[in-house]
Amino acid sequence: MLRFDLTTLKPFLLFIPLLILQLTVIPIISIEGIAPDLSMILLVFYTLKRGRMWGLIAAAIFGFFYDMVSGNALGSTMFSQSIAVFVAGLFFKEQHSERYISNYKFSLILFLCAIINSVVFTFLANYDTSSSILAILLRQGILPAIYTSLIGGIVSVFYPKRGLM
Amino acid sequence: MFRFFKPVWESFKEYITLLIILAISLVLLAGNESAGIRHFRTFLFGTFATVSSVTTGLFSDTGIKGEVQYLRNRNAELMLEVNKLRKYSLTRQEMNYLEKFQDSSSYSLLHAHIAFKSILNSQNTFTINRGSNDGVKPGLPVLTDAGLVGIISTVSSDFAIVNTLKSSELKLIVQEERTMYQGIMRWNGVQLLVTNLPKTADVRVGDRFITSASSSLMNAPCSVGKVKRLINPEQGNMYIVELEPSANLERINYAFVYLNYSTEKPFMHK
């Protein structure tokens, strides 16, 4: 069940500075235009912690806001992130929310979700018949997903076992 | 009624929520260009850009030196000038146009800092620190000394969003500099392509594409990119060519808005 208190709002408060980092710092550390997706890390993290319903609503809000400020077609990120987070929610276990977060499994789930997010977005926003599906999968799916899951791995390594998040 | 829906909701609430969100996304995608959404977007991104510009300053070069700015400006002007001269030189060889050439080297370029970049998900957009207060309008070209970067899409009072070459929103008429054949440049999510080039065009790897005089978006000659490879040399009636963009979109921090492109038409022979 969704409960709205300060703990629920914490990820939304984290999202704004994270979005600023995404748009200002991440382009500097991008490699040949391949960049990690910080909002995906946040969404998958909290979906595994709080459940699929929470993740879906957060993905819709984050995606909407990201589309608004980045100039993307409105609704495109909202669509792709919601599907990716829905998949992440399949791994949610209410009594064992830590099971997937504080070890390598978090990176693997993040990798899967980042691929789904990127590929769905690419097909939705700019797919045409001249695009090679393999090239899209590699260039827009797998490579950014590897980068995202590496950063996500760092988050899971430093994840505090109790309380803070 | 409620008694009927409650167990359905309890069993499938996540699926129902997902469907509702996806439906809302598709409705928003369909209404992307509506005036209400455009106004709301302008307001929201303007506010966000103002707030985040404080952070941006921390990660950008500290204090733009006036001289550097002047040199960048001059480089961009010279790039446009060189492109024009190169084009006229080629034209002369074929059509003897040179006596009609009128120098119009007063380019109005507005220096802009790239406040932030969105490089996720196969769509690259930049936000620059110039807006309607500086005379920036949607549709104006943005370039560097290397070549075209993109076209302004949304403008708030102090900031503007640029659809870069790596954005599927941007489609541009370009022409091969040597043979003058024209094609349509677009981003397919992975590659920057020029399509609709006839097979009779003698296009080679390394050839340069510039913006076309017949383009309504950018009619001054500005380098777009060089041919990286011919995708379908043996198939179809039209070439599909992959370009390497002239401007390094991953690394640029500054750009120029070409303010007077619509009033001055350097390709119109009088």
Coordinates of C-alpha atoms in Angstrom, one line a residue:
Chain A
M1 CA 0.0 0.0 0.0
L2 CA 1.2 3.5 -0.8
R3 CA 1.8 5.8 2.2
F4 CA 2.6 9.4 1.8
D5 CA 4.9 10.7 4.4
L6 CA 8.4 12.3 4.5
T7 CA 10.0 8.9 3.6
T8 CA 7.8 8.7 0.5
L9 CA 8.8 12.2 -0.6
K10 CA 12.5 11.6 -0.1
P11 CA 13.1 10.1 -3.6
F12 CA 11.2 13.0 -5.2
L13 CA 13.4 15.5 -3.4
L14 CA 16.5 13.5 -4.5
F15 CA 15.2 13.6 -8.1
I16 CA 15.8 17.3 -8.7
P17 CA 19.5 17.4 -7.8
L18 CA 19.9 14.2 -9.6
L19 CA 18.3 15.6 -12.7
I20 CA 20.7 18.6 -12.5
L21 CA 23.6 16.3 -12.2
Q22 CA 22.3 14.3 -15.2
L23 CA 22.2 17.4 -17.4
T24 CA 25.3 19.1 -16.2
V25 CA 27.9 16.6 -15.0
I26 CA 27.0 13.4 -16.8
P27 CA 27.7 14.9 -20.3
I28 CA 31.3 15.6 -19.1
I29 CA 31.9 11.9 -18.1
S30 CA 30.0 10.5 -21.1
I31 CA 32.1 8.4 -23.5
E32 CA 31.4 8.9 -27.2
G33 CA 27.9 10.1 -26.3
I34 CA 27.2 7.1 -24.1
A35 CA 26.1 8.2 -20.6
P36 CA 24.7 6.6 -17.5
D37 CA 21.0 7.2 -16.6
L38 CA 20.9 8.4 -13.0
S39 CA 17.1 8.6 -12.8
M40 CA 16.9 5.0 -13.8
I41 CA 19.2 4.1 -10.9
L42 CA 17.0 6.0 -8.5
L43 CA 13.8 4.5 -9.9
V44 CA 15.1 0.9 -9.8
F45 CA 16.5 1.3 -6.4
Y46 CA 13.3 2.6 -4.9
T47 CA 11.1 0.1 -6.8
L48 CA 13.1 -2.8 -5.4
K49 CA 12.8 -1.2 -2.0
R50 CA 9.1 0.0 -2.0
G51 CA 7.4 -2.0 -4.7
R52 CA 6.1 -1.8 -8.3
M53 CA 3.2 0.5 -7.6
W54 CA 5.4 3.1 -6.0
G55 CA 7.9 2.7 -8.9
L56 CA 5.3 3.2 -11.6
I57 CA 4.0 6.5 -10.1
A58 CA 7.5 7.8 -9.6
A59 CA 8.5 6.7 -13.1
A60 CA 5.6 8.6 -14.6
I61 CA 6.3 11.8 -12.6
F62 CA 10.1 11.6 -13.2
G63 CA 9.6 10.8 -16.9
F64 CA 7.1 13.6 -17.4
F65 CA 9.4 16.2 -15.7
Y66 CA 12.5 14.9 -17.6
D67 CA 10.7 15.3 -21.0
M68 CA 9.6 18.8 -20.0
V69 CA 13.0 20.1 -19.2
S70 CA 15.1 18.2 -21.7
G71 CA 13.1 19.0 -24.8
N72 CA 12.3 15.4 -25.6
A73 CA 8.9 14.6 -27.1
L74 CA 6.5 14.8 -24.1
G75 CA 5.5 11.4 -22.9
S76 CA 8.3 9.5 -24.4
T77 CA 10.5 9.1 -21.4
M78 CA 7.4 8.6 -19.2
F79 CA 6.4 5.7 -21.4
S80 CA 9.7 4.0 -21.6
Q81 CA 10.6 4.4 -17.9
S82 CA 7.2 3.1 -16.8
I83 CA 7.7 -0.1 -18.7
A84 CA 11.3 -0.5 -17.4
V85 CA 10.2 0.1 -13.8
F86 CA 7.3 -2.3 -14.2
V87 CA 9.9 -5.0 -15.1
A88 CA 12.1 -4.0 -12.1
G89 CA 9.0 -4.4 -9.9
L90 CA 8.8 -8.1 -10.8
F91 CA 11.9 -8.6 -8.5
F92 CA 10.3 -6.8 -5.6
K93 CA 9.8 -8.9 -2.4
E94 CA 8.1 -7.1 0.3
Q95 CA 9.8 -8.9 3.2
H96 CA 13.2 -9.1 1.5
S97 CA 13.6 -5.7 -0.1
E98 CA 17.3 -5.7 0.7
R99 CA 17.9 -9.0 -1.2
Y100 CA 18.5 -7.4 -4.5
I101 CA 19.8 -4.0 -3.5
S102 CA 23.0 -4.6 -1.6
N103 CA 24.7 -7.0 -4.0
Y104 CA 25.5 -7.6 -7.6
K105 CA 21.9 -8.5 -8.4
F106 CA 21.1 -4.8 -8.3
S107 CA 23.4 -4.1 -11.2
L108 CA 22.0 -6.9 -13.2
I109 CA 18.4 -5.8 -12.7
L110 CA 19.5 -2.2 -13.5
F111 CA 21.2 -3.4 -16.6
L112 CA 18.0 -5.1 -17.8
C113 CA 15.8 -2.1 -17.0
A114 CA 18.2 0.4 -18.6
I115 CA 18.2 -1.7 -21.8
I116 CA 14.4 -1.8 -21.8
N117 CA 14.1 1.9 -21.2
S118 CA 16.6 2.9 -23.9
V119 CA 15.3 0.5 -26.6
V120 CA 11.6 1.4 -25.9
F121 CA 12.4 5.1 -26.0
T122 CA 14.4 4.8 -29.3
F123 CA 11.6 2.8 -31.0
L124 CA 9.0 5.3 -29.7
A125 CA 10.8 8.5 -30.4
N126 CA 12.8 7.9 -33.6
Y127 CA 12.5 4.5 -35.1
D128 CA 12.5 4.3 -38.8
T129 CA 13.0 1.5 -41.3
S130 CA 16.6 2.5 -42.0
S131 CA 17.5 1.8 -38.4
S132 CA 19.3 -1.5 -37.7
I133 CA 17.7 -3.2 -34.7
L134 CA 21.0 -4.7 -33.7
A135 CA 22.7 -1.3 -33.9
I136 CA 19.9 0.3 -31.8
L137 CA 20.2 -2.5 -29.3
L138 CA 24.0 -2.1 -29.0
R139 CA 24.5 1.7 -29.3
Q140 CA 21.4 2.8 -27.5
G141 CA 20.6 -0.2 -25.3
I142 CA 23.6 -2.3 -24.1
L143 CA 26.4 0.2 -24.0
P144 CA 24.5 2.9 -21.9
A145 CA 23.1 0.1 -19.8
I146 CA 26.6 -1.2 -19.0
Y147 CA 27.6 2.3 -17.9
T148 CA 24.4 2.7 -15.8
S149 CA 24.8 -0.6 -14.1
L150 CA 28.4 0.1 -13.3
I151 CA 27.4 3.4 -11.5
G152 CA 24.5 1.4 -10.0
G153 CA 27.0 -1.1 -8.7
I154 CA 28.8 1.6 -6.9
V155 CA 25.5 2.6 -5.2
S156 CA 24.8 -0.9 -4.1
V157 CA 28.4 -1.3 -2.7
F158 CA 28.0 1.8 -0.6
Y159 CA 24.3 1.1 0.3
P160 CA 23.9 1.5 4.0
K161 CA 22.5 -1.6 5.6
R162 CA 20.1 0.3 7.9
G163 CA 17.9 3.2 7.8
L164 CA 19.4 6.0 5.8
M165 CA 17.8 5.6 2.4
Chain B
M1 CA -20.6 -1.8 -8.9
F2 CA -17.8 -0.8 -6.5
R3 CA -18.0 -4.3 -5.0
F4 CA -17.3 -5.7 -8.4
F5 CA -14.4 -3.4 -9.2
K6 CA -12.6 -3.7 -5.9
P7 CA -11.4 -7.3 -6.3
V8 CA -10.4 -6.6 -9.9
W9 CA -8.4 -3.5 -8.7
E10 CA -6.8 -5.5 -5.9
S11 CA -5.7 -8.2 -8.2
F12 CA -4.6 -6.1 -11.1
K13 CA -3.9 -2.7 -9.7
E14 CA -0.3 -2.6 -11.0
Y15 CA -1.3 -3.6 -14.5
I16 CA -4.2 -1.1 -14.5
T17 CA -1.8 1.7 -13.3
L18 CA 0.7 0.8 -16.0
L19 CA -2.0 0.9 -18.7
I20 CA -3.3 4.2 -17.5
I21 CA 0.3 5.7 -17.4
L22 CA 1.0 4.4 -20.9
A23 CA -2.3 5.8 -22.2
I24 CA -1.5 9.2 -20.7
S25 CA 2.0 9.0 -22.3
L26 CA 0.5 8.3 -25.7
V27 CA -2.0 11.1 -25.3
L28 CA 0.8 13.5 -24.4
L29 CA 2.9 12.3 -27.3
A30 CA 0.0 13.0 -29.6
G31 CA -0.6 16.5 -28.2
N32 CA 3.1 17.4 -28.1
E33 CA 2.7 20.5 -30.3
S34 CA -0.4 21.9 -28.7
A35 CA -0.1 25.6 -27.5
G36 CA -1.0 24.7 -23.9
I37 CA 1.7 22.1 -23.6
R38 CA 4.3 24.4 -25.3
H39 CA 3.5 27.2 -22.9
F40 CA 3.7 24.9 -19.9
R41 CA 7.0 23.4 -21.1
T42 CA 8.5 26.9 -21.7
F43 CA 7.6 27.9 -18.2
L44 CA 8.8 24.7 -16.6
F45 CA 12.1 24.4 -18.4
G46 CA 12.8 28.2 -18.0
T47 CA 12.3 27.8 -14.2
F48 CA 14.4 24.7 -14.1
A49 CA 17.2 26.2 -16.2
T50 CA 17.3 29.2 -14.0
V51 CA 17.6 27.1 -10.8
S52 CA 20.2 24.7 -12.3
S53 CA 22.3 27.4 -13.9
V54 CA 23.8 28.0 -10.5
T55 CA 25.1 24.4 -10.5
T56 CA 26.1 24.6 -14.2
G57 CA 28.5 27.4 -13.4
L58 CA 30.4 25.1 -11.0
F59 CA 31.2 22.7 -13.8
S60 CA 31.9 25.0 -16.7
D61 CA 35.0 26.9 -17.4
T62 CA 35.4 29.6 -14.9
G63 CA 35.0 33.1 -16.3
I64 CA 34.9 33.2 -20.1
K65 CA 37.9 35.3 -21.3
G66 CA 36.8 38.0 -23.6
E67 CA 39.5 37.2 -26.0
V68 CA 38.6 33.6 -26.2
Q69 CA 35.0 34.5 -26.8
Y70 CA 36.0 37.0 -29.6
L71 CA 38.2 34.3 -31.2
R72 CA 35.4 31.7 -31.1
N73 CA 33.1 34.2 -32.6
R74 CA 35.5 35.1 -35.3
N75 CA 36.1 31.4 -36.1
A76 CA 32.4 30.8 -36.6
E77 CA 32.2 33.8 -38.8
L78 CA 35.2 32.7 -40.9
M79 CA 33.7 29.2 -41.1
L80 CA 30.5 30.6 -42.7
E81 CA 32.6 32.9 -44.9
V82 CA 34.9 30.0 -46.1
N83 CA 31.9 27.8 -46.8
K84 CA 30.3 30.6 -48.9
L85 CA 33.5 31.2 -50.8
R86 CA 34.1 27.6 -51.4
K87 CA 30.6 27.2 -52.7
Y88 CA 30.9 30.2 -55.0
S89 CA 34.2 28.9 -56.2
L90 CA 32.7 25.6 -57.2
T91 CA 29.7 27.4 -58.7
R92 CA 32.0 29.6 -60.8
Q93 CA 33.7 26.6 -62.3
E94 CA 30.4 25.4 -63.6
M95 CA 28.2 28.5 -64.1
N96 CA 30.4 31.6 -64.0
Y97 CA 28.4 33.2 -61.1
L98 CA 31.3 35.1 -59.6
E99 CA 30.6 38.5 -61.0
K100 CA 27.2 38.4 -59.3
F101 CA 28.7 37.6 -56.0
Q102 CA 28.0 40.3 -53.4
D103 CA 29.9 40.2 -50.2
S104 CA 27.7 40.1 -47.2
S105 CA 30.0 39.1 -44.5
S106 CA 28.1 40.8 -41.6
Y107 CA 26.9 37.8 -39.8
S108 CA 25.0 38.4 -36.6
L109 CA 26.2 35.7 -34.3
L110 CA 25.1 35.5 -30.7
H111 CA 27.5 33.8 -28.4
A112 CA 25.9 31.3 -26.1
H113 CA 27.0 28.9 -23.3
I114 CA 25.6 25.4 -23.2
A115 CA 23.9 25.4 -19.8
F116 CA 23.2 21.6 -20.0
K117 CA 22.9 18.7 -22.3
S118 CA 20.4 15.9 -22.5
I119 CA 22.3 13.1 -24.1
L120 CA 20.3 10.1 -22.9
N121 CA 18.2 7.8 -25.0
S122 CA 19.2 8.5 -28.6
Q123 CA 17.9 12.1 -28.5
N124 CA 20.4 14.9 -27.9
T125 CA 19.2 18.3 -26.9
F126 CA 21.1 21.2 -25.5
T127 CA 19.9 24.1 -23.4
I128 CA 21.7 27.4 -24.0
N129 CA 21.8 30.5 -21.8
R130 CA 20.1 32.7 -24.4
G131 CA 16.4 33.3 -24.7
S132 CA 13.8 35.6 -26.1
N133 CA 15.4 38.5 -24.2
D134 CA 18.5 38.2 -26.5
G135 CA 16.4 37.9 -29.7
V136 CA 16.5 34.1 -29.9
K137 CA 13.4 32.6 -31.6
P138 CA 12.4 29.0 -32.4
G139 CA 13.8 27.9 -35.7
L140 CA 17.1 29.8 -35.5
P141 CA 20.2 27.8 -36.4
V142 CA 22.9 27.2 -33.8
L143 CA 26.5 26.5 -34.9
T144 CA 30.1 26.4 -33.9
D145 CA 33.3 27.2 -35.8
A146 CA 33.2 23.5 -36.9
G147 CA 29.7 23.5 -38.3
L148 CA 26.0 23.3 -37.6
V149 CA 24.9 22.1 -34.2
G150 CA 21.1 22.2 -34.4
I151 CA 18.0 24.4 -34.5
I152 CA 16.3 26.2 -31.6
S153 CA 13.1 24.5 -30.7
T154 CA 11.8 26.1 -27.5
V155 CA 12.5 29.5 -26.0
S156 CA 12.0 31.0 -22.6
S157 CA 13.0 34.5 -21.6
D158 CA 16.6 33.5 -20.7
F159 CA 17.1 30.0 -22.0
A160 CA 16.5 28.0 -25.2
I161 CA 16.4 24.3 -26.1
V162 CA 18.4 23.3 -29.2
N163 CA 17.4 20.2 -31.1
T164 CA 20.8 19.0 -32.2
L165 CA 21.7 17.1 -35.3
K166 CA 21.3 14.0 -33.2
S167 CA 17.6 14.6 -32.7
S168 CA 14.9 12.9 -34.8
E169 CA 12.9 16.2 -34.6
L170 CA 15.4 17.8 -36.9
K171 CA 15.3 17.1 -40.6
L172 CA 17.3 19.4 -42.9
I173 CA 17.9 19.7 -46.6
V174 CA 21.6 19.4 -47.2
Q175 CA 23.8 19.3 -50.3
E176 CA 27.0 17.6 -51.3
E177 CA 29.5 20.3 -51.7
R178 CA 31.3 19.0 -54.7
T179 CA 28.4 17.7 -56.8
M180 CA 25.7 19.9 -55.4
Y181 CA 23.3 17.0 -55.2
Q182 CA 20.7 17.6 -52.4
G183 CA 19.4 15.1 -49.9
I184 CA 17.5 15.1 -46.6
M185 CA 19.5 14.8 -43.4
R186 CA 18.0 13.1 -40.4
W187 CA 18.9 11.2 -37.2
N188 CA 17.6 7.6 -37.0
G189 CA 18.5 7.1 -33.4
V190 CA 21.9 5.6 -34.1
Q191 CA 23.3 7.3 -37.2
L192 CA 23.2 10.7 -38.9
L193 CA 21.9 9.9 -42.4
V194 CA 21.4 11.7 -45.7
T195 CA 18.6 10.1 -47.7
N196 CA 17.0 10.8 -51.1
L197 CA 20.3 11.2 -52.8
P198 CA 20.0 10.0 -56.4
K199 CA 22.3 7.1 -57.4
T200 CA 23.6 9.3 -60.2
A201 CA 25.3 11.5 -57.6
D202 CA 29.0 10.8 -57.4
V203 CA 29.3 10.6 -53.6
R204 CA 32.5 9.4 -52.0
V205 CA 33.7 8.8 -48.5
G206 CA 35.1 12.0 -47.1
D207 CA 32.9 14.3 -49.2
R208 CA 31.4 17.2 -47.2
F209 CA 27.8 18.0 -46.9
I210 CA 26.7 21.6 -46.2
T211 CA 23.3 23.2 -45.6
S212 CA 21.4 23.9 -48.7
A213 CA 20.3 27.3 -50.0
S214 CA 16.8 25.9 -50.4
S215 CA 16.5 24.9 -46.8
S216 CA 14.0 27.0 -44.9
L217 CA 15.8 26.3 -41.6
M218 CA 19.4 27.2 -42.5
N219 CA 20.0 28.7 -45.9
A220 CA 23.5 30.0 -45.4
P221 CA 26.2 27.5 -46.3
C222 CA 27.3 25.8 -43.1
S223 CA 29.2 22.5 -42.8
V224 CA 27.0 19.6 -41.5
G225 CA 29.3 16.6 -41.8
K226 CA 31.5 14.4 -43.9
V227 CA 30.5 11.1 -45.5
K228 CA 31.5 8.3 -43.3
R229 CA 30.2 5.5 -45.5
L230 CA 27.6 4.7 -48.2
I231 CA 25.1 2.4 -46.6
N232 CA 23.4 1.0 -49.7
P233 CA 25.8 1.2 -52.7
E234 CA 24.3 -1.8 -54.4
Q235 CA 20.6 -1.5 -53.4
G236 CA 17.7 0.8 -54.2
N237 CA 17.4 3.9 -56.4
M238 CA 18.6 6.4 -53.9
Y239 CA 21.7 6.5 -51.8
I240 CA 21.6 6.4 -48.0
V241 CA 24.8 8.0 -46.7
E242 CA 26.1 8.1 -43.1
L243 CA 27.6 11.3 -42.0
E244 CA 30.2 12.2 -39.3
P245 CA 29.0 15.5 -37.8
S246 CA 31.4 18.4 -38.3
A247 CA 30.7 19.7 -34.8
N248 CA 31.7 17.5 -32.0
L249 CA 28.4 17.4 -30.2
E250 CA 29.8 15.5 -27.2
R251 CA 32.5 18.0 -26.4
I252 CA 31.2 21.5 -27.2
N253 CA 30.5 23.9 -24.4
Y254 CA 29.8 27.0 -26.5
A255 CA 27.9 27.8 -29.6
F256 CA 26.5 30.7 -31.6
V257 CA 23.0 31.5 -32.6
Y258 CA 22.8 32.7 -36.1
L259 CA 20.4 35.6 -35.7
N260 CA 20.2 37.0 -39.2
Y261 CA 19.8 34.0 -41.3
S262 CA 16.2 34.8 -42.4
T263 CA 16.8 38.4 -43.3
E264 CA 19.9 38.0 -45.2
K265 CA 19.9 35.4 -48.0
P266 CA 23.5 35.1 -49.2
F267 CA 22.6 32.6 -51.9
M268 CA 20.0 34.7 -53.6
H269 CA 21.6 36.0 -56.8
K270 CA 20.4 39.5 -57.6

